[in-house]
Each structure stands twice: as C-alpha cells, then as structure tokens.
Coordinates of C-alpha atoms in Angstrom, one line a residue:
M1 CA 0.1 0.0 0.1
E2 CA 1.0 3.4 -0.7
M3 CA 2.3 6.2 1.9
D4 CA 0.5 9.0 1.8
A5 CA 2.7 12.2 1.5
D6 CA 3.1 13.0 5.4
L7 CA 4.3 9.3 6.1
R8 CA 6.2 9.1 3.4
S9 CA 8.1 12.9 4.6
V10 CA 8.3 11.5 8.6
A11 CA 9.5 8.7 7.2
A12 CA 11.7 10.4 5.6
A13 CA 13.6 13.2 8.2
R14 CA 13.9 10.2 10.7
A15 CA 16.0 8.9 8.0
A16 CA 17.6 11.7 6.9
A17 CA 18.6 12.5 10.9
D18 CA 20.2 8.8 11.8
K19 CA 22.3 8.9 8.3
A20 CA 23.4 12.8 9.6
F21 CA 23.8 11.6 13.4
A22 CA 26.3 8.5 11.5
A23 CA 28.2 11.2 9.1
Y24 CA 28.6 13.6 12.0
Q25 CA 29.9 11.0 14.5
K26 CA 32.6 9.9 11.2
F27 CA 33.6 13.8 11.2
L28 CA 34.1 14.9 14.9
G29 CA 37.7 15.3 14.9
T30 CA 38.4 16.3 11.5
D31 CA 41.4 19.0 11.3
P32 CA 39.8 22.9 11.2
A33 CA 41.9 23.1 8.5
H34 CA 40.3 20.3 6.6
I35 CA 36.9 22.1 7.1
N36 CA 38.4 25.2 6.3
A37 CA 39.3 23.7 2.7
I38 CA 35.7 21.8 2.5
V39 CA 34.1 25.2 3.2
D40 CA 36.3 26.6 0.6
A41 CA 35.5 24.4 -1.9
M42 CA 31.9 24.3 -1.5
A43 CA 31.5 28.1 -1.9
R44 CA 33.7 28.1 -4.8
A45 CA 31.3 25.3 -6.3
I46 CA 28.1 27.4 -5.7
E47 CA 29.6 30.8 -8.1
P48 CA 29.5 29.8 -11.0
E49 CA 25.8 28.0 -10.5
A50 CA 24.5 31.4 -9.4
K51 CA 23.0 32.4 -11.2
R52 CA 20.9 28.9 -12.9
L53 CA 19.9 28.2 -8.7
G54 CA 18.1 32.0 -8.6
E55 CA 16.5 30.9 -12.3
M56 CA 15.7 27.8 -10.8
A57 CA 14.1 29.2 -7.7
V58 CA 11.9 31.4 -9.3
E59 CA 10.8 28.9 -11.2
E60 CA 9.6 27.1 -8.9
T61 CA 8.4 29.5 -6.3
G62 CA 7.2 32.1 -8.3
Y63 CA 8.7 35.0 -5.8
G64 CA 11.7 37.6 -7.1
N65 CA 13.6 37.8 -10.1
V66 CA 16.4 35.9 -11.3
P67 CA 19.0 39.2 -11.4
D68 CA 18.6 40.0 -7.5
K69 CA 18.4 36.0 -6.0
R70 CA 22.3 35.3 -8.2
V71 CA 23.2 37.9 -5.9
K72 CA 21.5 36.7 -3.1
N73 CA 23.7 33.5 -4.1
L74 CA 26.8 35.1 -4.3
F75 CA 26.5 37.0 -1.3
N76 CA 26.3 33.7 0.6
A77 CA 28.9 32.2 -1.5
L78 CA 31.1 34.8 -1.3
S79 CA 31.1 37.4 1.5
V80 CA 29.7 34.8 3.8
A81 CA 32.4 32.4 2.8
E82 CA 34.9 35.3 2.8
W83 CA 34.5 36.0 6.1
L84 CA 34.5 32.5 7.7
R85 CA 37.6 31.9 6.2
D86 CA 39.0 34.3 9.0
V87 CA 36.8 33.0 11.8
T88 CA 37.6 30.2 14.3
T89 CA 35.3 28.3 15.5
L90 CA 36.6 24.5 16.3
G91 CA 39.5 24.3 18.5
V92 CA 40.8 26.6 20.6
L93 CA 39.2 30.5 20.3
W94 CA 40.8 32.3 22.8
R95 CA 43.2 31.6 26.7
D96 CA 44.1 34.3 28.8
D97 CA 47.1 33.1 30.6
A98 CA 46.4 35.8 32.9
T99 CA 42.9 34.5 33.8
K100 CA 44.1 31.3 33.0
I101 CA 41.2 30.5 31.2
C102 CA 40.9 28.7 27.7
A103 CA 38.1 28.6 25.3
I104 CA 37.8 25.8 23.3
G105 CA 35.2 25.8 20.4
E106 CA 33.2 22.5 19.5
P107 CA 30.5 21.4 17.3
M108 CA 27.0 21.5 18.4
G109 CA 26.0 18.4 16.4
V110 CA 23.3 17.8 14.4
V111 CA 21.6 21.3 12.6
A112 CA 17.8 21.5 11.2
A113 CA 18.0 23.7 8.8
L114 CA 14.3 25.3 7.7
V115 CA 14.4 27.3 4.5
P116 CA 12.0 29.7 3.6
V117 CA 10.9 30.1 0.4
T118 CA 11.4 33.7 -0.3
N119 CA 15.3 32.7 -0.6
P120 CA 15.1 29.4 -0.5
T121 CA 18.4 29.0 -2.5
S122 CA 20.4 31.7 -0.4
T123 CA 19.5 30.6 2.9
I124 CA 20.6 26.9 2.4
I125 CA 24.4 28.2 0.5
F126 CA 24.7 30.9 3.8
K127 CA 23.4 27.3 6.6
V128 CA 25.4 24.8 5.2
L129 CA 28.3 26.8 4.8
S130 CA 28.1 27.9 8.3
A131 CA 27.1 24.0 10.2
V132 CA 29.8 22.3 8.3
K133 CA 32.3 25.3 9.6
A134 CA 31.3 24.8 13.1
G135 CA 32.1 20.5 12.8
N136 CA 28.6 20.3 12.5
A137 CA 26.5 17.5 10.1
I138 CA 23.3 19.5 8.5
V139 CA 19.8 18.2 7.4
C140 CA 17.6 21.4 5.1
A141 CA 14.1 21.3 5.2
P142 CA 12.8 23.6 2.6
H143 CA 9.8 25.2 1.8
P144 CA 7.4 22.6 -0.3
R145 CA 7.2 24.9 -2.7
G146 CA 11.3 25.0 -3.2
V147 CA 11.8 21.6 -2.8
Q148 CA 13.6 21.5 -6.1
C149 CA 16.0 24.5 -5.8
G150 CA 16.7 23.3 -2.6
V151 CA 17.7 19.9 -3.5
E152 CA 20.1 21.0 -6.3
T153 CA 21.7 23.6 -4.3
V154 CA 22.2 20.8 -1.7
R155 CA 23.6 18.1 -4.4
I156 CA 26.1 21.0 -5.5
M157 CA 27.8 21.7 -2.0
A158 CA 26.8 18.0 -0.6
D159 CA 29.0 16.3 -4.1
V160 CA 32.0 18.6 -3.3
A161 CA 32.4 18.2 0.4
E162 CA 32.4 14.7 -0.4
Q163 CA 34.7 14.4 -2.7
M164 CA 36.6 16.4 -0.2
G165 CA 36.4 13.9 2.4
A166 CA 33.3 14.5 4.0
P167 CA 31.5 11.5 4.9
K168 CA 28.1 11.3 2.8
G169 CA 25.0 12.1 4.4
L170 CA 27.0 15.0 6.2
I171 CA 24.9 17.8 4.3
Q172 CA 21.3 16.4 3.2
C173 CA 18.1 17.8 1.5
L174 CA 14.1 17.2 2.2
D175 CA 13.0 16.0 -0.7
Q176 CA 9.5 14.8 0.4
V177 CA 8.2 17.8 2.3
T178 CA 5.6 18.4 4.6
I179 CA 3.9 20.1 7.9
Q180 CA 4.4 17.0 9.3
G181 CA 7.7 15.9 7.8
T182 CA 9.4 18.7 9.2
G183 CA 8.2 18.9 12.5
E184 CA 9.2 15.5 12.7
L185 CA 13.1 15.8 11.7
M186 CA 13.0 19.3 14.2
R187 CA 11.9 16.5 17.2
H188 CA 13.9 13.4 16.1
R189 CA 16.6 12.4 18.7
R190 CA 19.2 12.8 17.0
I191 CA 18.6 16.3 16.0
S192 CA 20.9 19.1 18.3
V193 CA 19.7 22.3 17.0
V194 CA 17.1 24.1 14.8
M195 CA 17.6 27.1 12.8
A196 CA 14.4 28.5 11.4
T197 CA 13.2 30.8 9.3
G198 CA 10.0 31.9 7.7
G199 CA 7.3 32.3 8.5
P200 CA 5.4 33.2 12.3
A201 CA 3.7 29.2 11.9
M202 CA 7.4 28.2 11.4
V203 CA 8.7 30.0 13.9
R204 CA 6.3 29.2 16.2
A205 CA 6.3 25.1 15.5
A206 CA 10.7 24.9 16.0
Y207 CA 10.3 26.7 19.2
S208 CA 7.9 24.4 20.1
S209 CA 9.6 21.6 18.7
G210 CA 11.7 21.0 22.6
K211 CA 15.3 21.4 21.1
P212 CA 17.5 25.0 21.5
T213 CA 16.8 27.3 18.4
L214 CA 17.6 29.9 16.1
A215 CA 14.9 31.3 14.9
V216 CA 13.6 34.9 13.5
G217 CA 10.8 37.1 13.0
A218 CA 8.7 39.0 11.1
G219 CA 11.0 42.6 10.6
N220 CA 7.8 45.7 9.9
V221 CA 11.4 47.9 9.0
P222 CA 11.3 52.0 9.2
C223 CA 13.3 54.3 7.7
Y224 CA 13.4 57.4 8.9
V225 CA 15.2 60.2 7.0
H226 CA 16.1 63.6 8.8
A227 CA 16.2 66.9 7.4
S228 CA 19.9 67.0 8.0
K229 CA 20.1 65.1 4.5
K230 CA 18.1 67.8 2.4
D231 CA 21.4 68.0 0.2
E232 CA 21.3 64.4 -0.2
L233 CA 18.4 63.6 -0.7
G234 CA 19.1 62.2 -4.3
D235 CA 21.2 59.7 -3.4
V236 CA 19.2 58.7 -0.1
A237 CA 15.9 57.7 -2.6
E238 CA 17.6 55.8 -4.5
Q239 CA 19.3 53.4 -1.5
I240 CA 15.6 53.4 -0.8
V241 CA 14.2 52.1 -3.5
T242 CA 16.9 49.7 -4.4
S243 CA 16.5 48.8 -1.3
K244 CA 12.6 48.3 -1.1
A245 CA 12.8 46.7 -5.2
F246 CA 15.8 44.1 -4.3
D247 CA 15.1 40.5 -5.4
Y248 CA 10.8 42.5 -5.8
G249 CA 10.7 42.9 -1.4
T250 CA 11.1 39.3 -0.7
A251 CA 13.5 40.0 2.2
C252 CA 12.2 41.1 5.5
V253 CA 15.3 43.3 5.9
S254 CA 14.3 46.0 3.7
E255 CA 12.5 49.4 4.4
Q256 CA 9.2 49.0 4.9
A257 CA 7.7 52.4 5.7
V258 CA 9.2 55.6 4.7
I259 CA 9.4 58.7 7.8
A260 CA 10.6 62.3 6.5
D261 CA 10.9 65.1 7.9
Q262 CA 8.4 67.7 6.2
A263 CA 11.4 70.4 6.2
I264 CA 12.3 67.6 3.5
A265 CA 9.6 65.5 2.9
R266 CA 8.6 67.4 -0.4
E267 CA 11.7 67.4 -1.9
L268 CA 12.0 63.4 -0.8
R269 CA 9.1 62.3 -2.6
H270 CA 10.2 63.9 -6.1
E271 CA 13.5 61.9 -5.3
L272 CA 11.9 58.5 -5.0
K273 CA 9.9 59.3 -8.2
L274 CA 12.7 59.7 -9.9
H275 CA 14.3 56.7 -9.4
G276 CA 11.3 54.5 -9.6
A277 CA 8.4 55.3 -6.9
Y278 CA 5.1 55.5 -7.7
F279 CA 3.2 57.4 -5.6
M280 CA -0.4 55.6 -5.5
A281 CA -3.8 57.8 -5.0
P282 CA -5.6 56.4 -2.1
M283 CA -8.2 54.4 -3.8
E284 CA -5.1 52.5 -5.6
A285 CA -3.3 52.3 -2.1
N286 CA -7.3 50.9 -0.7
R287 CA -7.3 48.3 -3.6
L288 CA -3.2 47.0 -3.5
A289 CA -4.2 46.1 0.3
K290 CA -7.0 44.2 -0.2
V291 CA -4.6 42.6 -3.0
I292 CA -1.3 42.1 -0.8
F293 CA -3.8 41.0 2.6
N294 CA -6.3 38.7 3.4
G295 CA -7.1 40.2 6.4
P296 CA -5.1 41.4 9.8
Q297 CA -1.8 39.0 9.7
A298 CA -2.7 37.1 7.4
M299 CA 0.1 37.8 3.8
N300 CA -1.7 36.5 0.7
P301 CA 1.3 34.4 0.0
D302 CA 0.5 34.4 -3.4
R303 CA 1.3 37.8 -3.6
V304 CA 4.6 37.4 -2.2
G305 CA 7.7 38.5 -4.2
Q306 CA 5.6 39.4 -7.1
S307 CA 6.6 42.6 -9.3
P308 CA 5.0 46.4 -9.3
Q309 CA 3.7 45.7 -12.2
T310 CA 1.6 42.6 -11.5
L311 CA 0.6 43.5 -8.0
A312 CA -1.1 46.8 -10.2
D313 CA -2.0 44.7 -13.2
L314 CA -4.2 42.6 -9.6
A315 CA -5.1 45.7 -8.1
E316 CA -6.8 47.2 -11.2
F317 CA -5.1 50.5 -12.0
S318 CA -2.2 52.3 -14.1
I319 CA 1.8 52.5 -13.4
P320 CA 4.7 53.8 -15.3
P321 CA 6.7 51.2 -17.2
N322 CA 10.0 51.9 -15.2
T323 CA 8.3 51.5 -11.7
R324 CA 10.8 49.6 -9.0
C325 CA 8.2 50.0 -5.8
L326 CA 4.7 51.6 -5.1
V327 CA 4.0 54.1 -2.2
S328 CA 1.4 54.9 -0.2
E329 CA 0.7 58.0 1.9
E330 CA 0.0 57.0 5.2
S331 CA -0.7 59.0 8.3
Q332 CA -1.8 55.7 10.9
I333 CA -0.3 53.0 11.7
G334 CA -1.9 49.6 12.8
W335 CA -4.5 46.7 11.5
Q336 CA -7.2 49.8 10.3
R337 CA -4.0 50.6 7.6
P338 CA -2.7 47.1 6.4
L339 CA 0.1 49.2 4.2
S340 CA 1.5 50.4 7.5
A341 CA 2.6 46.1 8.8
E342 CA 4.8 44.3 7.0
K343 CA 4.8 43.7 3.3
L344 CA 7.1 41.2 1.5
N345 CA 6.7 42.9 -1.9
P346 CA 7.8 46.3 -3.1
V347 CA 5.4 48.3 -1.6
L348 CA 6.6 51.2 0.9
A349 CA 4.0 53.3 3.6
F350 CA 5.3 56.8 3.3
Y351 CA 4.6 59.2 6.4
E352 CA 5.0 62.9 6.9
A353 CA 6.8 63.9 10.1
R354 CA 6.7 67.1 11.5
D355 CA 9.5 67.3 13.4
E356 CA 11.9 65.3 14.7
D357 CA 10.9 64.6 17.8
Q358 CA 7.8 63.1 15.8
G359 CA 9.7 61.1 13.3
I360 CA 11.2 59.2 15.4
E361 CA 7.7 58.9 17.7
L362 CA 6.7 57.1 14.5
S363 CA 9.1 55.4 13.4
H364 CA 8.9 53.7 17.4
G365 CA 5.6 52.5 16.3
I366 CA 6.1 51.0 13.1
A367 CA 8.8 49.2 14.6
K368 CA 6.8 47.7 17.3
F369 CA 3.8 46.8 15.0
E370 CA 4.6 43.5 13.9
G371 CA 8.8 44.7 13.6
W372 CA 9.9 44.3 17.6
G373 CA 13.4 43.6 17.4
H374 CA 14.0 43.5 13.9
S375 CA 15.6 46.1 11.8
S376 CA 15.6 50.1 11.9
V377 CA 17.1 53.1 9.9
I378 CA 17.8 56.3 9.7
H379 CA 19.1 58.8 7.3
S380 CA 21.5 61.8 9.1
N381 CA 24.1 63.6 9.5
D382 CA 23.6 64.4 12.8
P383 CA 25.4 62.0 15.3
D384 CA 22.5 62.9 18.2
T385 CA 19.8 62.3 16.2
V386 CA 21.0 58.8 15.2
A387 CA 21.6 58.6 19.1
R388 CA 17.8 59.2 20.0
F389 CA 16.9 57.1 17.0
A390 CA 18.5 54.2 18.2
T391 CA 16.1 53.7 21.3
V392 CA 14.0 52.0 18.2
P393 CA 13.4 48.4 19.5
T394 CA 15.6 46.8 17.2
G395 CA 18.2 44.3 17.0
R396 CA 19.9 46.6 14.3
V397 CA 19.6 50.1 14.3
L398 CA 21.5 50.9 9.7
V399 CA 23.3 54.3 9.3
N400 CA 22.5 56.3 6.2
T401 CA 22.9 52.6 4.2
P402 CA 20.1 51.0 2.4
A403 CA 18.3 48.3 5.2
I404 CA 19.0 45.2 3.1
M405 CA 22.7 45.6 2.2
G406 CA 23.3 46.6 5.7
G407 CA 21.3 44.6 7.8
M408 CA 22.9 41.7 5.8
G409 CA 26.6 42.5 6.8
Y410 CA 27.3 43.8 3.2
S411 CA 27.8 47.9 3.1
T412 CA 28.1 47.6 7.1
D413 CA 30.8 45.3 9.8
L414 CA 28.4 43.5 10.9
E415 CA 28.3 39.2 10.5
P416 CA 27.1 38.9 6.9
S417 CA 24.3 36.8 7.7
F418 CA 20.8 36.1 5.9
M419 CA 19.8 34.9 9.3
L420 CA 19.1 38.1 11.1
G421 CA 18.1 37.7 14.8
T422 CA 15.2 40.1 16.2
G423 CA 16.1 39.3 20.4
T424 CA 13.8 38.6 22.9
W425 CA 11.8 41.9 21.9
S426 CA 9.6 38.9 19.1
G427 CA 10.6 36.0 21.3
S428 CA 13.8 35.3 19.5
I429 CA 17.0 33.6 21.1
T430 CA 19.2 36.0 20.0
S431 CA 19.1 39.3 18.4
D432 CA 22.8 39.0 16.5
N433 CA 22.9 38.5 12.5
V434 CA 23.5 34.1 13.2
T435 CA 26.9 32.9 11.8
A436 CA 28.7 29.9 12.9
L437 CA 29.8 31.2 16.0
S438 CA 26.2 30.3 16.9
L439 CA 26.8 26.8 16.1
I440 CA 29.2 25.5 18.6
N441 CA 29.4 24.5 22.1
I442 CA 32.7 26.8 23.7
K443 CA 34.0 24.6 26.4
R444 CA 36.0 26.9 29.0
V445 CA 39.4 25.2 30.6
A446 CA 39.9 27.5 33.6
Y447 CA 42.8 26.7 36.2
E448 CA 43.1 27.2 39.7
S449 CA 43.6 30.9 39.8
R450 CA 43.5 31.3 43.9
P451 CA 43.7 29.2 46.9
W452 CA 40.7 27.6 47.2
R453 CA 40.7 27.5 51.3
D454 CA 40.3 30.5 50.8
I455 CA 36.9 31.2 50.6
Y456 CA 36.7 30.1 54.3
Q457 CA 39.0 32.5 55.5
E458 CA 36.8 35.9 53.0
Y459 CA 33.2 34.8 54.0
G460 CA 33.3 32.4 57.3
E461 CA 32.2 33.1 60.4

C-alpha cells in the first residue's frame, strides 16, 4: 500500500536525521584546516551556479527575480565564505594567561535547517556553509514550494564536500516535505539545534519542538529620513528604492515605511519618483491592500515577491513602465491601515513627520507594529539624532545605508548573515546576525587562579 505524503515525509526525515548523525560522528575530530578547505570548495562550486539556481528558485516558487536571486546566492558564496575564512570555530578560540582560562569550540551536532520559500537557495548556501564550518552535520527542510531548487543547491555542495573527504550524509536536503515531516525532523532525537527561517507559524513550530532553536521574526522596518540630509536626498531615495525593490521585496530586512521630516518630505517624494517610486492614489492603495492581505496578520502568499506591474494589474490601476516600487501615503499605524504592516513585496508606506520628535515617535510605532526586534534605518548627518533614534526596539539600527545591504552585513561591518535575530522583543533567543559561531558549544578550561581554601577565610564567620 502506498504511503501518503505525510508518512513519506516523516519517514524521510527520520532516515535523514539518523544518516546525518552517523556522518557527524565520522566528521568529529576533522582537522579545522581541512574543514576550511571543504567550506571554501563548496562556496566555489556555488559561484558559477548562482544564476541557474536563481532561475530555478524563481520558476519553482514564483517569487522574486533572477538577477537579485543571483546576487543573494553570490553574497553567501563569496562574502559569507570570505568572512568564515578568518573565523575560528573549532579548537582553541582564545586563551587568557592572566586568568588561566582557555575557550575551546566544539560542534553542536546535527542542525535541522528550515528554509523559507522567499530565499530557497541563498538561505541553504548560508546555513550549509555555517553549519559545516562549525563542524556540524545539517539536514535542510525546504518549503514545499521550493523543494527542487533546494535539493539542487544541497546536491552541488554535498557532492563537493564528499569529494573533499566529508562523510556521505553530512549535508542533506529533504525531497519529500510536509509540515508533519518537518516537525518530525525538528523533534528527532538526533537533532541538536534548529535554525528556523520562515513565517510565524514555522517559527512557532520550531520553538515548540523541544530543541534549542535559532529563529527569526517579522521585520516591519522603519526608515527615518532626517532634515539634515536635505542636500543628499537623491542618494537617499536611490538607496531606499533599490533596497525595497530588491528581489521584489522578499527580504524581511528591507524598508517597510519611510518617515520623512516635513522640511524635506516634498523633495524626498520628488526624488523617490525619479528613482522609480509610484505614489498611489488613496483608492489605489486601498485596492492594493486587499490584494496583498487576506486580513489582519494574513499576508496573501500568492502576492509575495511579485513585481510592481503584477501587483498594480491585480489591483486594477496603471503605473509607468519604469516603476520599481509602489508607495502609499499613510498617517496611521495599525491593521486599520494594512499597508503600515510588513509587506514582502515592493510596496512602501510613506509618513510625513512635523519634526524630529514625531519622526522618531512614528519609527517606534512602525517597529512595534509587526516588527519588534528586527531592523530600523536612519538617514541623518546629526550624531545626536542617530543616538535618539537608536532607542527604537530593533536589533539592528542601520545608519545612512540601504536596509538590505546594511542588515545582511555587506555595506556595514555587521557579521555577514542571511539569518537576522530579533531578540526577546519578538521571542527570539538572539538579536545578533546569526553565524557559524552561533552553532558551536564553547568549553572553558579554567585553572585554579586563587587558593580554594581562602573562601572559608573570606566568607567564614
């Protein structure tokens, strides 16, 4: 009798976890220099395949566009891999002769990596490189709409790793995926840690798995443009539009709402239009909101990562052919105005603030509505204003840079990552950019540094 899809997925998850654990046991003790060589080889193997994998991702998921998918893949194969070369994850991490303490990095074990449909290949590249650099095995669980491109990405990397001497099964991808199967993978006794990137339901399931979990939350990223940028608004507008339009808005770290000081708002609108932003009429924005959302906290998955032209057609209004993103003028924050929420497509909200105080207040409101803990952006030449803005409850405060390039660590010196923690603001264990250093256990070797008997003299009666 043929098993149903859930049973096949559960069986595949169990088999993959057991196989990964056996491979991990063989991989334990591998010379870190050899591991570095394996990581480098996997990254090099991805580079010539970056465009093809992007094409597969767009074709299978229907999200985003090929040129930007290619850039995402290359960022992980080049920038992340380059950063990993200079990082020590295994063996002696540091030693302090004065305190007689030495820190030693050891692998966690088998990583269960949940992969989002919005970034089905680039996330796998990032997680595989990071997990193996940390000496772990990894089993990727792609979204059901991104299985084929995920399997192919893992195949490329696993084949190269095995050619370099890594045990077979160290790097795997489930090719039969259901919610039940992914749940079984996370809960499996051989899994040591879960890396969860995806929608709220996936993140909740990961935290409910009973395993240590690195997970991320939604990002409703405010972008405050201060009056001190009045002579640079063309550059600011280019950054905002480029970042929001990137891969048709599939990145949760991209700008979601622009808040402009009244003194420069008119000119910023003009510059945004010159760089491809279309400011919608109120009725157009209302129709678009019904296209993007099925209701409060219910983003329509079929509208994620679609081009501005597709979204405008669905909302039945016309836009210029060079439009890169759609903009809705807003004055309220909350589900009574859905476009003030996170939008995983090339759509921005635009607020005009009467002064700096209101600009920062609106930025706080946006971040706290659907975006606690993720990221925020400020364009300002005034350090005092930046310091005031930095009270926004987000794990990253990005200054004078596009949100996506800054948040993922390309245009800033944040750790390059495709997994951005959101902290306890949104129920995440970390607010850091997750890296291979998040996937090791750190053992401290501590010598006696003061006579132990002194405790009785110091604290005795």
